[in-house]
Amino acid sequence: TAGITQAPTSQILAAGRSMTLRCTQDMRHNAMYWYRQDLGLGLRLIHYSNTAGTTGKGEVPDGYSVSRANTDDFPLTLASAVPSQTSVYFCASSGYTGELFFGEGSRLTVL
Amino acid sequence: AQRVTQPEKLLSVFKGAPVELKCNYSYSGSPELFWYVQYSRQRLQLLLRHISRESIKGFTADLNKGETSFHLKKPFAQEEDSAMYYCALSPLTGGGNKLTFGTGTQLKVEL
């Protein structure tokens, strides 16, 4: 079972360009999340979705948007990237147990 | 608002020595506490959660509500324990839903 699949694995992006990080899960989990991981800051929640059709803001939502058209997919979009968005992005999902299952991460560099 | 504090960015111990990774939290209600681990080149994964009261890979963690702590302990460190460890808090029983992570502690077990 693949679990959580993220794409791309790594990307270099020019400032001002837009980018969508893709996340797909095959576990039929209701809840999905996007975190960014930065050295010294740990993991910070960007956006989340408790169920298909709903989304919510996390701790650091500015500059990011998400959508949840169906259960499996939860893309994260940067409309106009800035260098401070250079980070490793992790998608995660959780089911009834509450345990978070993470993807392998997407490393984004904004120049 | 909830907060998780991991005071040590790096903890270096010798193989066979006891390990204690510190975690303190602040939350006005009844939290659920977790430890997640990220081994080199692997996904972030759940190590243990306080409600299960399990020992996983020799690690234990006791929730101390008086001291608002959830320290991770292991009596004898092994080389394979080297990893990044994150303490996390959820305000809901069952976990998930806007999990708040600490900044992480890198554990290095030396031979």
mmCIF file of N, CA and C in Angstrom, chain A residues 29-35 45 47-51 92-102, chain B residues 2 27 30-36 46 48-51 88-101:
data_model
loop_
_atom_site.group_PDB
_atom_site.id
_atom_site.type_symbol
_atom_site.label_atom_id
_atom_site.label_comp_id
_atom_site.label_asym_id
_atom_site.label_seq_id
_atom_site.Cartn_x
_atom_site.Cartn_y
_atom_site.Cartn_z
ATOM 1 N N HIS A 29 -8.658 8.031 4.450
ATOM 2 C CA HIS A 29 -8.712 8.846 5.661
ATOM 3 C C HIS A 29 -9.518 10.113 5.416
ATOM 4 N N ASN A 30 -10.287 10.499 6.421
ATOM 5 C CA ASN A 30 -11.059 11.729 6.289
ATOM 6 C C ASN A 30 -10.188 12.971 6.393
ATOM 7 N N ALA A 31 -9.246 12.982 7.322
ATOM 8 C CA ALA A 31 -8.478 14.195 7.596
ATOM 9 C C ALA A 31 -7.132 14.197 6.871
ATOM 10 N N MET A 32 -6.784 15.364 6.354
ATOM 11 C CA MET A 32 -5.484 15.548 5.701
ATOM 12 C C MET A 32 -4.880 16.869 6.126
ATOM 13 N N TYR A 33 -3.554 16.952 6.028
ATOM 14 C CA TYR A 33 -2.821 18.092 6.563
ATOM 15 C C TYR A 33 -1.622 18.419 5.680
ATOM 16 N N TRP A 34 -1.233 19.682 5.727
ATOM 17 C CA TRP A 34 0.036 20.097 5.152
ATOM 18 C C TRP A 34 0.866 20.773 6.242
ATOM 19 N N TYR A 35 2.099 20.288 6.417
ATOM 20 C CA TYR A 35 3.048 20.877 7.346
ATOM 21 C C TYR A 35 4.277 21.331 6.572
ATOM 22 N N LEU A 45 1.882 23.586 11.058
ATOM 23 C CA LEU A 45 0.719 23.283 10.253
ATOM 24 C C LEU A 45 0.350 24.460 9.364
ATOM 25 N N HIS A 47 -2.233 24.178 6.458
ATOM 26 C CA HIS A 47 -3.679 24.030 6.270
ATOM 27 C C HIS A 47 -4.066 22.593 6.581
ATOM 28 N N TYR A 48 -5.338 22.407 6.852
ATOM 29 C CA TYR A 48 -5.829 21.070 7.098
ATOM 30 C C TYR A 48 -7.224 20.919 6.510
ATOM 31 N N SER A 49 -7.671 19.665 6.454
ATOM 32 C CA SER A 49 -9.014 19.376 5.974
ATOM 33 C C SER A 49 -9.551 18.209 6.788
ATOM 34 N N ASN A 50 -10.664 18.417 7.444
ATOM 35 C CA ASN A 50 -11.237 17.344 8.260
ATOM 36 C C ASN A 50 -12.013 16.329 7.427
ATOM 37 N N THR A 51 -12.494 16.764 6.279
ATOM 38 C CA THR A 51 -13.240 15.877 5.393
ATOM 39 C C THR A 51 -13.329 16.523 4.027
ATOM 40 N N ALA A 92 0.111 14.834 5.255
ATOM 41 C CA ALA A 92 -0.226 13.756 6.174
ATOM 42 C C ALA A 92 -1.729 13.518 6.163
ATOM 43 N N SER A 93 -2.110 12.343 6.613
ATOM 44 C CA SER A 93 -3.537 12.042 6.748
ATOM 45 C C SER A 93 -3.752 11.294 8.049
ATOM 46 N N SER A 94 -4.987 11.309 8.517
ATOM 47 C CA SER A 94 -5.317 10.540 9.714
ATOM 48 C C SER A 94 -6.735 10.009 9.622
ATOM 49 N N GLY A 95 -6.910 8.832 10.199
ATOM 50 C CA GLY A 95 -8.227 8.204 10.239
ATOM 51 C C GLY A 95 -8.796 8.228 11.639
ATOM 52 N N TYR A 96 -9.580 7.224 11.988
ATOM 53 C CA TYR A 96 -10.286 7.223 13.267
ATOM 54 C C TYR A 96 -9.347 7.069 14.463
ATOM 55 N N THR A 97 -8.166 6.534 14.276
ATOM 56 C CA THR A 97 -7.239 6.372 15.406
ATOM 57 C C THR A 97 -6.551 7.673 15.770
ATOM 58 N N GLY A 98 -6.524 8.611 14.837
ATOM 59 C CA GLY A 98 -5.836 9.865 15.087
ATOM 60 C C GLY A 98 -4.368 9.858 14.740
ATOM 61 N N GLU A 99 -3.800 8.692 14.459
ATOM 62 C CA GLU A 99 -2.387 8.634 14.083
ATOM 63 C C GLU A 99 -2.185 9.301 12.736
ATOM 64 N N LEU A 100 -1.172 10.142 12.658
ATOM 65 C CA LEU A 100 -0.839 10.799 11.403
ATOM 66 C C LEU A 100 0.088 9.921 10.575
ATOM 67 N N PHE A 101 -0.235 9.770 9.295
ATOM 68 C CA PHE A 101 0.617 9.069 8.347
ATOM 69 C C PHE A 101 1.168 10.112 7.380
ATOM 70 N N PHE A 102 2.481 10.133 7.245
ATOM 71 C CA PHE A 102 3.142 11.181 6.484
ATOM 72 C C PHE A 102 3.627 10.696 5.133
ATOM 73 N N GLN B 2 -2.145 25.978 22.227
ATOM 74 C CA GLN B 2 -1.256 24.951 22.775
ATOM 75 C C GLN B 2 0.159 25.178 22.295
ATOM 76 N N TYR B 27 -1.233 23.687 27.676
ATOM 77 C CA TYR B 27 -2.571 23.559 27.102
ATOM 78 C C TYR B 27 -3.558 23.604 28.248
ATOM 79 N N SER B 30 -7.454 18.984 28.425
ATOM 80 C CA SER B 30 -6.815 17.676 28.548
ATOM 81 C C SER B 30 -6.218 17.292 27.199
ATOM 82 N N PRO B 31 -4.909 17.240 27.122
ATOM 83 C CA PRO B 31 -4.283 16.961 25.824
ATOM 84 C C PRO B 31 -4.045 15.476 25.606
ATOM 85 N N GLU B 32 -3.807 15.157 24.356
ATOM 86 C CA GLU B 32 -3.253 13.857 24.029
ATOM 87 C C GLU B 32 -1.845 14.100 23.517
ATOM 88 N N LEU B 33 -0.882 13.348 24.029
ATOM 89 C CA LEU B 33 0.520 13.573 23.686
ATOM 90 C C LEU B 33 1.078 12.406 22.885
ATOM 91 N N PHE B 34 1.974 12.746 21.966
ATOM 92 C CA PHE B 34 2.575 11.777 21.052
ATOM 93 C C PHE B 34 4.080 12.015 20.965
ATOM 94 N N TRP B 35 4.783 10.959 20.573
ATOM 95 C CA TRP B 35 6.154 11.087 20.089
ATOM 96 C C TRP B 35 6.200 10.523 18.675
ATOM 97 N N TYR B 36 6.698 11.355 17.752
ATOM 98 C CA TYR B 36 6.921 10.923 16.386
ATOM 99 C C TYR B 36 8.432 10.877 16.151
ATOM 100 N N LEU B 46 4.745 7.577 13.755
ATOM 101 C CA LEU B 46 4.394 7.568 15.167
ATOM 102 C C LEU B 46 5.258 6.568 15.923
ATOM 103 N N LEU B 48 5.050 6.531 19.767
ATOM 104 C CA LEU B 48 4.106 6.116 20.796
ATOM 105 C C LEU B 48 3.206 7.289 21.185
ATOM 106 N N ARG B 49 2.105 6.949 21.870
ATOM 107 C CA ARG B 49 1.145 7.944 22.324
ATOM 108 C C ARG B 49 0.777 7.622 23.767
ATOM 109 N N HIS B 50 0.487 8.622 24.546
ATOM 110 C CA HIS B 50 0.377 8.388 25.976
ATOM 111 C C HIS B 50 -0.819 7.519 26.347
ATOM 112 N N ILE B 51 -1.875 7.564 25.562
ATOM 113 C CA ILE B 51 -3.064 6.808 25.955
ATOM 114 C C ILE B 51 -2.860 5.304 25.789
ATOM 115 N N ALA B 88 4.519 15.877 20.223
ATOM 116 C CA ALA B 88 3.365 16.542 19.615
ATOM 117 C C ALA B 88 2.157 16.455 20.531
ATOM 118 N N LEU B 89 1.269 17.428 20.379
ATOM 119 C CA LEU B 89 0.090 17.528 21.228
ATOM 120 C C LEU B 89 -1.161 17.691 20.392
ATOM 121 N N SER B 90 -2.206 17.018 20.793
ATOM 122 C CA SER B 90 -3.517 17.199 20.177
ATOM 123 C C SER B 90 -4.517 17.530 21.268
ATOM 124 N N PRO B 91 -5.382 18.494 21.020
ATOM 125 C CA PRO B 91 -6.383 18.847 22.027
ATOM 126 C C PRO B 91 -7.562 17.890 22.089
ATOM 127 N N LEU B 92 -7.623 16.936 21.154
ATOM 128 C CA LEU B 92 -8.792 16.067 21.079
ATOM 129 C C LEU B 92 -8.421 14.641 21.417
ATOM 130 N N THR B 93 -9.225 13.966 22.163
ATOM 131 C CA THR B 93 -9.020 12.545 22.366
ATOM 132 C C THR B 93 -9.198 11.846 21.026
ATOM 133 N N GLY B 94 -8.273 10.975 20.690
ATOM 134 C CA GLY B 94 -8.276 10.358 19.368
ATOM 135 C C GLY B 94 -7.240 10.976 18.454
ATOM 136 N N GLY B 95 -6.639 12.076 18.893
ATOM 137 C CA GLY B 95 -5.541 12.672 18.139
ATOM 138 C C GLY B 95 -5.970 13.322 16.848
ATOM 139 N N GLY B 96 -4.991 13.597 15.996
ATOM 140 C CA GLY B 96 -5.268 14.230 14.723
ATOM 141 C C GLY B 96 -5.749 15.646 14.908
ATOM 142 N N ASN B 97 -6.225 16.255 13.806
ATOM 143 C CA ASN B 97 -6.842 17.560 13.877
ATOM 144 C C ASN B 97 -5.958 18.618 14.506
ATOM 145 N N LYS B 98 -5.101 19.180 13.721
ATOM 146 C CA LYS B 98 -4.250 20.275 14.134
ATOM 147 C C LYS B 98 -3.292 19.870 15.241
ATOM 148 N N LEU B 99 -2.544 18.840 14.991
ATOM 149 C CA LEU B 99 -1.496 18.418 15.905
ATOM 150 C C LEU B 99 -0.419 19.489 15.956
ATOM 151 N N THR B 100 -0.004 19.849 17.161
ATOM 152 C CA THR B 100 1.048 20.835 17.352
ATOM 153 C C THR B 100 2.339 20.111 17.713
ATOM 154 N N PHE B 101 3.386 20.378 16.925
ATOM 155 C CA PHE B 101 4.668 19.711 17.134
ATOM 156 C C PHE B 101 5.654 20.629 17.851
#
